[in-house]
Short mmCIF file of C-alpha atoms in Angstrom, two decimals:
data_model
loop_
_atom_site.label_atom_id
_atom_site.label_comp_id
_atom_site.label_asym_id
_atom_site.label_seq_id
_atom_site.Cartn_x
_atom_site.Cartn_y
_atom_site.Cartn_z
CA MET G 1 -111.18 -66.23 -91.59
CA LEU G 2 -113.25 -64.39 -88.96
CA MET G 3 -113.92 -67.70 -87.21
CA SER G 4 -110.18 -68.43 -87.09
CA ILE G 5 -109.53 -65.05 -85.45
CA LEU G 6 -112.36 -65.73 -83.00
CA TRP G 7 -110.86 -69.13 -82.09
CA MET G 8 -107.50 -67.47 -81.46
CA ILE G 9 -109.02 -64.76 -79.26
CA LEU G 10 -111.04 -67.30 -77.29
CA GLY G 11 -107.91 -69.43 -76.95
CA MET G 12 -105.82 -66.54 -75.58
CA VAL G 13 -108.53 -65.50 -73.11
CA GLY G 14 -108.92 -69.09 -71.96
CA LEU G 15 -105.15 -69.51 -71.52
CA VAL G 16 -104.90 -66.40 -69.35
CA PHE G 17 -107.89 -67.53 -67.26
CA GLY G 18 -106.65 -71.11 -66.96
CA GLY G 19 -103.11 -70.06 -66.03
CA GLU G 20 -104.32 -67.66 -63.31
CA VAL G 21 -106.75 -70.18 -61.79
CA LEU G 22 -104.11 -72.93 -61.85
CA VAL G 23 -101.51 -70.73 -60.14
CA ARG G 24 -103.87 -69.64 -57.36
CA GLY G 25 -105.14 -73.14 -56.59
CA ALA G 26 -101.79 -74.90 -56.86
CA ALA G 27 -99.93 -72.27 -54.79
CA LYS G 28 -102.32 -72.59 -51.86
CA LEU G 29 -102.34 -76.40 -52.00
CA ALA G 30 -98.54 -76.51 -52.12
CA ALA G 31 -98.33 -74.19 -49.13
CA LEU G 32 -100.83 -76.33 -47.19
CA ALA G 33 -98.66 -79.35 -47.93
CA GLY G 34 -95.79 -77.62 -46.13
CA ILE G 35 -93.82 -76.57 -49.20
CA SER G 36 -91.67 -73.48 -48.67
CA PRO G 37 -93.23 -70.18 -49.87
CA LEU G 38 -90.08 -69.40 -51.88
CA VAL G 39 -90.27 -72.76 -53.66
CA VAL G 40 -93.99 -72.18 -54.27
CA GLY G 41 -93.16 -68.88 -55.94
CA LEU G 42 -90.22 -70.09 -58.02
CA THR G 43 -91.74 -73.41 -59.10
CA VAL G 44 -95.55 -73.52 -58.88
CA VAL G 45 -96.02 -69.89 -59.90
CA ALA G 46 -93.35 -70.01 -62.62
CA PHE G 47 -94.83 -73.26 -63.95
CA GLY G 48 -98.33 -71.83 -63.81
CA THR G 49 -97.42 -68.75 -65.84
CA SER G 50 -95.65 -71.05 -68.32
CA ALA G 51 -98.58 -73.48 -68.46
CA PRO G 52 -100.10 -71.79 -71.57
CA GLU G 53 -96.82 -72.30 -73.45
CA LEU G 54 -96.74 -75.95 -72.33
CA ALA G 55 -100.35 -76.56 -73.35
CA VAL G 56 -99.92 -74.93 -76.77
CA SER G 57 -96.55 -76.51 -77.59
CA LEU G 58 -97.66 -79.99 -76.49
CA SER G 59 -100.86 -79.70 -78.50
CA ALA G 60 -98.96 -78.42 -81.55
CA SER G 61 -96.32 -81.15 -81.21
CA LEU G 62 -98.88 -83.96 -81.02
CA LYS G 63 -100.83 -82.52 -83.97
CA GLY G 64 -97.72 -82.15 -86.13
CA ASN G 65 -97.70 -78.33 -86.06
CA THR G 66 -94.15 -78.38 -84.73
CA ASP G 67 -93.16 -74.97 -86.09
CA ILE G 68 -95.90 -73.36 -84.00
CA GLY G 69 -94.56 -75.20 -80.94
CA ILE G 70 -90.92 -74.20 -81.48
CA GLY G 71 -91.89 -70.66 -82.45
CA ASN G 72 -94.02 -70.39 -79.33
CA ILE G 73 -91.10 -71.33 -77.05
CA VAL G 74 -88.51 -69.13 -78.78
CA GLY G 75 -90.90 -66.22 -79.29
CA SER G 76 -92.12 -66.35 -75.69
CA ASN G 77 -88.57 -66.20 -74.31
CA ILE G 78 -87.75 -63.23 -76.55
CA PHE G 79 -91.01 -61.47 -75.65
CA ASN G 80 -90.54 -62.14 -71.91
CA VAL G 81 -87.15 -60.44 -71.75
CA LEU G 82 -87.47 -57.65 -74.30
CA ALA G 83 -91.13 -56.68 -73.97
CA VAL G 84 -92.24 -57.80 -70.49
CA LEU G 85 -89.00 -57.05 -68.64
CA GLY G 86 -88.62 -53.84 -70.62
CA MET G 87 -92.15 -52.64 -69.80
CA SER G 88 -91.71 -53.60 -66.13
CA ALA G 89 -88.51 -51.53 -65.97
CA LEU G 90 -90.29 -48.58 -67.60
CA VAL G 91 -92.90 -48.72 -64.84
CA ALA G 92 -90.17 -48.60 -62.17
CA PRO G 93 -86.42 -49.40 -62.18
CA LEU G 94 -86.04 -53.06 -61.19
CA VAL G 95 -83.76 -54.36 -58.46
CA VAL G 96 -82.11 -57.70 -59.28
CA SER G 97 -81.18 -60.23 -56.58
CA SER G 98 -77.64 -61.59 -56.46
CA GLN G 99 -78.98 -65.14 -56.85
CA LEU G 100 -80.42 -64.24 -60.25
CA VAL G 101 -77.06 -62.86 -61.38
CA ARG G 102 -75.05 -65.79 -60.00
CA LEU G 103 -77.30 -68.72 -60.93
CA ASP G 104 -80.60 -68.18 -62.71
CA VAL G 105 -79.58 -65.83 -65.53
CA PRO G 106 -76.40 -67.83 -66.39
CA LEU G 107 -78.58 -70.96 -66.40
CA MET G 108 -81.03 -69.26 -68.78
CA VAL G 109 -78.12 -68.31 -71.06
CA GLY G 110 -76.63 -71.82 -70.93
CA LEU G 111 -79.99 -73.46 -71.72
CA SER G 112 -80.48 -71.13 -74.70
CA PHE G 113 -77.11 -72.24 -76.13
CA LEU G 114 -77.98 -75.87 -75.34
CA MET G 115 -81.23 -75.59 -77.30
CA LEU G 116 -79.27 -74.39 -80.34
CA LEU G 117 -76.72 -77.21 -80.03
CA MET G 118 -79.44 -79.84 -79.67
CA GLY G 119 -81.25 -78.53 -82.73
CA LEU G 120 -78.23 -78.41 -85.07
CA ASP G 121 -79.06 -81.89 -86.37
CA GLY G 122 -82.51 -80.64 -87.36
CA GLU G 123 -84.50 -81.97 -84.41
CA ILE G 124 -84.92 -82.03 -80.66
CA SER G 125 -84.97 -85.78 -80.00
CA GLN G 126 -86.63 -87.64 -77.15
CA ILE G 127 -83.19 -88.04 -75.56
CA ASP G 128 -82.68 -84.27 -75.79
CA GLY G 129 -86.10 -83.74 -74.22
CA GLY G 130 -85.21 -86.11 -71.39
CA ILE G 131 -81.96 -84.24 -70.74
CA LEU G 132 -83.77 -80.89 -70.62
CA PHE G 133 -86.41 -82.22 -68.24
CA GLY G 134 -83.69 -83.77 -66.09
CA ILE G 135 -82.00 -80.36 -65.79
CA LEU G 136 -85.33 -78.98 -64.58
CA VAL G 137 -85.56 -81.65 -61.85
CA VAL G 138 -82.03 -80.78 -60.64
CA TYR G 139 -82.86 -77.05 -60.75
CA ILE G 140 -85.99 -77.54 -58.64
CA GLY G 141 -83.99 -79.65 -56.19
CA TRP G 142 -81.49 -76.81 -55.86
CA LEU G 143 -84.31 -74.32 -55.26
CA ILE G 144 -85.69 -76.51 -52.49
CA TYR G 145 -82.23 -76.64 -50.90
CA GLN G 146 -81.85 -72.87 -51.20
CA SER G 147 -85.31 -72.28 -49.77
CA ARG G 148 -84.08 -73.38 -46.36
CA LYS G 149 -82.03 -70.19 -46.26
CA GLU G 150 -84.84 -67.85 -47.24
CA HIS G 151 -85.43 -64.73 -45.20
CA LYS G 152 -88.55 -64.03 -43.19
CA ALA G 153 -89.35 -61.08 -45.46
CA VAL G 154 -89.48 -63.38 -48.47
CA GLN G 155 -91.83 -65.75 -46.65
CA GLU G 156 -94.15 -62.91 -45.70
CA GLN G 157 -94.10 -61.51 -49.25
CA PHE G 158 -95.27 -64.76 -50.83
CA ALA G 159 -97.69 -65.42 -47.96
CA GLU G 160 -99.34 -62.05 -48.58
CA GLU G 161 -99.47 -62.55 -52.35
CA TYR G 162 -100.87 -66.08 -52.38
CA GLY G 163 -102.67 -66.28 -49.07
CA VAL G 164 -100.55 -69.15 -47.75
CA LYS G 165 -100.91 -68.21 -44.07
CA GLU G 166 -104.62 -68.69 -43.82
CA LYS G 167 -105.97 -71.98 -42.49
CA MET G 168 -108.27 -73.89 -44.78
CA SER G 169 -111.26 -76.14 -44.13
CA PRO G 170 -111.82 -79.43 -46.01
CA VAL G 171 -114.33 -77.58 -48.20
CA GLY G 172 -111.65 -74.99 -48.95
CA VAL G 173 -109.18 -77.71 -49.93
CA LEU G 174 -111.76 -79.25 -52.27
CA TRP G 175 -112.35 -75.82 -53.79
CA GLN G 176 -108.62 -75.35 -54.47
CA LEU G 177 -108.50 -78.82 -56.07
CA ALA G 178 -111.47 -77.80 -58.22
CA LEU G 179 -109.63 -74.63 -59.26
CA VAL G 180 -106.61 -76.67 -60.32
CA ALA G 181 -108.85 -79.01 -62.35
CA ILE G 182 -110.65 -76.05 -63.95
CA GLY G 183 -107.32 -74.42 -64.78
CA VAL G 184 -105.94 -77.57 -66.41
CA ALA G 185 -109.15 -78.08 -68.42
CA ALA G 186 -109.19 -74.44 -69.56
CA LEU G 187 -105.55 -74.64 -70.63
CA THR G 188 -106.10 -77.88 -72.54
CA ILE G 189 -109.17 -76.68 -74.44
CA SER G 190 -107.91 -73.15 -75.03
CA SER G 191 -104.57 -74.36 -76.39
CA GLN G 192 -106.37 -76.43 -79.01
CA TRP G 193 -108.45 -73.40 -80.03
CA LEU G 194 -105.36 -71.21 -80.29
CA VAL G 195 -103.33 -73.74 -82.33
CA PHE G 196 -106.29 -74.36 -84.67
CA GLY G 197 -106.92 -70.64 -85.21
CA ALA G 198 -103.23 -69.86 -85.67
CA SER G 199 -102.68 -72.62 -88.25
CA GLU G 200 -105.78 -71.54 -90.17
CA ILE G 201 -104.64 -67.90 -90.26
CA ALA G 202 -101.13 -68.93 -91.36
CA THR G 203 -102.63 -70.96 -94.20
CA TYR G 204 -105.00 -68.16 -95.25
CA PHE G 205 -102.30 -65.49 -95.48
CA GLY G 206 -99.59 -67.83 -96.78
CA MET G 207 -97.48 -67.12 -93.68
CA SER G 208 -95.29 -69.74 -92.06
CA GLU G 209 -96.43 -71.45 -88.87
CA LEU G 210 -93.05 -70.49 -87.41
CA LEU G 211 -93.82 -66.78 -87.86
CA ILE G 212 -97.28 -67.18 -86.30
CA GLY G 213 -95.71 -69.05 -83.38
CA LEU G 214 -92.99 -66.42 -82.91
CA THR G 215 -95.42 -63.50 -82.83
CA ILE G 216 -99.15 -63.92 -82.17
CA VAL G 217 -99.04 -67.25 -80.34
CA ALA G 218 -95.92 -66.29 -78.34
CA VAL G 219 -97.47 -63.01 -77.18
CA GLY G 220 -100.77 -64.71 -76.37
CA THR G 221 -99.22 -67.43 -74.24
CA SER G 222 -96.92 -64.91 -72.51
CA LEU G 223 -99.77 -62.72 -71.26
CA PRO G 224 -99.70 -64.36 -67.77
CA GLU G 225 -95.98 -63.50 -67.41
CA ALA G 226 -96.66 -59.99 -68.68
CA ALA G 227 -99.53 -59.42 -66.27
CA ALA G 228 -97.65 -60.91 -63.29
CA SER G 229 -94.42 -58.97 -63.85
CA VAL G 230 -95.95 -55.58 -64.68
CA MET G 231 -98.35 -55.80 -61.72
CA ALA G 232 -95.49 -56.87 -59.44
CA SER G 233 -93.50 -53.86 -60.62
CA LEU G 234 -96.46 -51.52 -59.97
CA ARG G 235 -96.82 -52.95 -56.45
CA GLY G 236 -93.13 -52.46 -55.76
CA GLU G 237 -92.38 -56.23 -55.75
CA ARG G 238 -89.61 -55.71 -58.28
CA ASP G 239 -87.57 -58.79 -57.49
CA ILE G 240 -90.60 -60.97 -58.19
CA ALA G 241 -91.09 -59.14 -61.51
CA VAL G 242 -87.59 -60.14 -62.65
CA GLY G 243 -87.56 -63.61 -61.10
CA ASN G 244 -90.86 -64.51 -62.76
CA ILE G 245 -89.44 -63.76 -66.21
CA VAL G 246 -86.15 -65.61 -65.72
CA GLY G 247 -87.88 -68.58 -64.07
CA SER G 248 -90.48 -68.78 -66.84
CA ASN G 249 -87.80 -68.76 -69.54
CA ILE G 250 -85.99 -71.62 -67.80
CA PHE G 251 -89.27 -73.54 -67.56
CA ASN G 252 -90.04 -72.85 -71.22
CA ILE G 253 -86.85 -74.56 -72.39
CA CYS G 254 -86.59 -77.34 -69.80
CA CYS G 255 -90.24 -78.20 -69.26
CA VAL G 256 -92.14 -77.00 -72.33
CA LEU G 257 -89.51 -77.97 -74.91
CA GLY G 258 -88.47 -81.07 -72.96
CA LEU G 259 -91.99 -82.50 -72.64
CA SER G 260 -92.90 -81.47 -76.20
CA ALA G 261 -89.90 -83.49 -77.45
CA LEU G 262 -90.73 -86.45 -75.20
CA ALA G 263 -94.39 -86.65 -76.28
CA PRO G 264 -94.04 -87.75 -79.96
CA PRO G 265 -91.95 -90.89 -80.67
CA SER G 266 -89.62 -89.10 -83.07
CA GLY G 267 -89.06 -85.87 -81.12
CA ILE G 268 -89.75 -82.55 -82.83
CA PRO G 269 -88.05 -81.11 -85.93
CA VAL G 270 -86.38 -77.68 -85.82
CA SER G 271 -86.53 -75.64 -89.02
CA ALA G 272 -83.39 -74.23 -90.62
CA GLU G 273 -84.92 -70.75 -90.40
CA ALA G 274 -85.26 -71.00 -86.61
CA LEU G 275 -81.67 -72.24 -86.29
CA ARG G 276 -80.36 -69.50 -88.57
CA PHE G 277 -82.07 -66.48 -87.04
CA ASP G 278 -84.67 -66.84 -84.28
CA ILE G 279 -82.86 -69.11 -81.81
CA PRO G 280 -79.65 -67.00 -82.11
CA VAL G 281 -81.79 -63.92 -81.35
CA MET G 282 -83.14 -65.71 -78.26
CA ILE G 283 -79.55 -66.45 -77.19
CA ALA G 284 -78.49 -62.82 -77.78
CA VAL G 285 -81.42 -61.58 -75.71
CA ALA G 286 -80.49 -63.92 -72.84
CA VAL G 287 -76.82 -62.89 -72.98
CA ALA G 288 -77.84 -59.21 -73.01
CA CYS G 289 -79.31 -59.69 -69.52
CA LEU G 290 -75.92 -60.39 -67.96
CA PRO G 291 -74.22 -56.99 -68.41
CA ILE G 292 -77.47 -55.15 -67.69
CA PHE G 293 -78.00 -57.11 -64.48
CA PHE G 294 -74.37 -56.51 -63.46
CA THR G 295 -74.70 -52.72 -63.65
CA GLY G 296 -75.56 -52.05 -60.03
CA TYR G 297 -77.85 -55.11 -59.68
CA SER G 298 -80.66 -53.14 -61.29
CA ILE G 299 -82.44 -52.53 -64.58
CA ALA G 300 -82.78 -48.82 -65.28
CA ARG G 301 -85.62 -47.22 -67.24
CA TRP G 302 -83.35 -46.48 -70.20
CA GLU G 303 -82.38 -50.16 -70.35
CA GLY G 304 -86.06 -51.12 -70.26
CA MET G 305 -86.74 -48.68 -73.09
CA LEU G 306 -83.88 -50.26 -75.05
CA PHE G 307 -85.39 -53.72 -74.57
CA VAL G 308 -88.82 -52.59 -75.77
CA PHE G 309 -87.24 -50.88 -78.80
CA TYR G 310 -85.43 -54.08 -79.75
CA TYR G 311 -88.62 -56.12 -79.52
CA VAL G 312 -90.46 -53.68 -81.79
CA ALA G 313 -87.55 -53.79 -84.26
CA TYR G 314 -87.41 -57.61 -84.14
CA THR G 315 -91.15 -58.00 -84.72
CA THR G 316 -91.09 -55.40 -87.50
CA TYR G 317 -88.29 -57.30 -89.24
CA LEU G 318 -90.23 -60.59 -89.02
CA VAL G 319 -93.32 -59.03 -90.57
CA LEU G 320 -91.37 -57.22 -93.32
CA GLU G 321 -89.47 -60.42 -94.14
CA ALA G 322 -92.73 -62.41 -94.30
CA VAL G 323 -94.30 -60.03 -96.85
CA ASP G 324 -91.05 -59.78 -98.87
CA SER G 325 -90.78 -56.05 -98.23
CA SER G 326 -87.79 -54.16 -99.61
CA TRP G 327 -87.41 -52.52 -96.19
CA SER G 328 -86.42 -55.74 -94.41
CA ASP G 329 -82.79 -55.73 -95.60
CA PRO G 330 -82.09 -52.04 -94.74
CA LEU G 331 -83.61 -52.59 -91.29
CA ALA G 332 -81.39 -55.64 -90.74
CA VAL G 333 -78.29 -53.71 -91.87
CA MET G 334 -79.12 -50.78 -89.58
CA MET G 335 -79.66 -53.05 -86.56
CA VAL G 336 -76.62 -55.28 -87.11
CA GLY G 337 -74.25 -52.57 -88.34
CA PHE G 338 -75.08 -49.67 -86.06
CA VAL G 339 -77.66 -50.06 -83.27
CA ILE G 340 -76.50 -53.39 -81.82
CA PRO G 341 -72.75 -52.54 -81.82
CA LEU G 342 -73.51 -49.18 -80.17
CA THR G 343 -75.57 -50.95 -77.51
CA VAL G 344 -72.81 -53.50 -76.89
CA ILE G 345 -70.23 -50.73 -76.43
CA THR G 346 -72.54 -48.81 -74.07
CA LEU G 347 -73.28 -51.88 -71.95
CA ALA G 348 -69.60 -52.87 -71.88
CA VAL G 349 -68.63 -49.42 -70.59
CA THR G 350 -71.39 -49.35 -67.94
CA THR G 351 -70.51 -52.90 -66.84
CA PHE G 352 -66.81 -51.99 -66.52
CA ARG G 353 -67.68 -48.93 -64.44
CA ALA G 354 -70.08 -50.93 -62.26
CA LEU G 355 -67.49 -53.62 -61.56
CA ARG G 356 -64.87 -51.02 -60.60
CA ALA G 357 -67.21 -48.90 -58.49
CA PRO G 358 -67.59 -49.47 -54.73
CA LYS G 359 -70.47 -51.67 -53.68
CA THR G 360 -73.62 -49.57 -53.37
CA THR G 361 -76.52 -49.84 -51.00
CA ALA G 362 -78.70 -51.33 -53.76
CA GLU G 363 -76.13 -54.00 -54.41
CA SER G 364 -75.85 -54.73 -50.69
CA LYS G 365 -79.61 -55.22 -50.45
CA ALA G 366 -79.65 -57.38 -53.54
CA ALA G 367 -76.95 -59.61 -52.10
CA GLU G 368 -78.90 -60.17 -48.89
#
């Protein structure tokens, strides 16, 4: 048992290290190749922070631990929005760009619904995986097109963050290539440790692999997103904090789920439990972003606190349900019958007021 916990801890540490090294090396190489700084940020960086999820889900899919893989994707998306975005907003109110409201968040919502529809037959087939990955290719193409319109301030922001302005010697290029190789190796090995430790712990406690994937594994693989967004919020780079989360969630569904379904010949099965509860929760969380983002193109501290509260309640329910606690049903009734409806009414009222109010300075800046 202690060895299983140790393997999980080592796996999480290795995933964080591998993801960070991969992002740094790949971002500088992409910039040297003449790729736009905005595209580097929205693709290479988003992919790098989602690389732990990809490594774990691919490893779990190939080993037959499909519930861990699906739970990792769904749990990571829920954790990213409720916990990471919520904590980032608690640090400082977040400003949301108009592009996120018009394109990226609706895409995240649409992909969440698409995942549910694809899984209704009990599996995500190879064809489904190909469709998801194809959507990712189109999305990246659109980002490249949009990058031609990026502002000088955006270029300077990413240049400062990832050092893309500095010239690099051949030795420096080789060092960045080495960092990418080290990052990929660390992700590959660490993902195997994490999946092994998680499956052993699930077996020991009699817990489902889906639950382990939704909680421990999902949090572990989402640490890069958490670190990147919270630090960006502390540094005042609030748009990056939000964009990283939304971009990572899109990558999780299109890339992580798509490639995980393409890898095995028969695709990956989706459990009835995930279809009944967890994927709908992921959809609800994605949809909840829309009215919040519409209210003045910002995420206030009270909205961040609400997100964090919901994540604590969701995780508490999962644990209580797993141990057959008598408290699980009252908690579900309280959330569904009182807290969620009250939140919906509050957000509907604030959205209505925001849409009727004159355009503010914050909204004007977000639209630029």
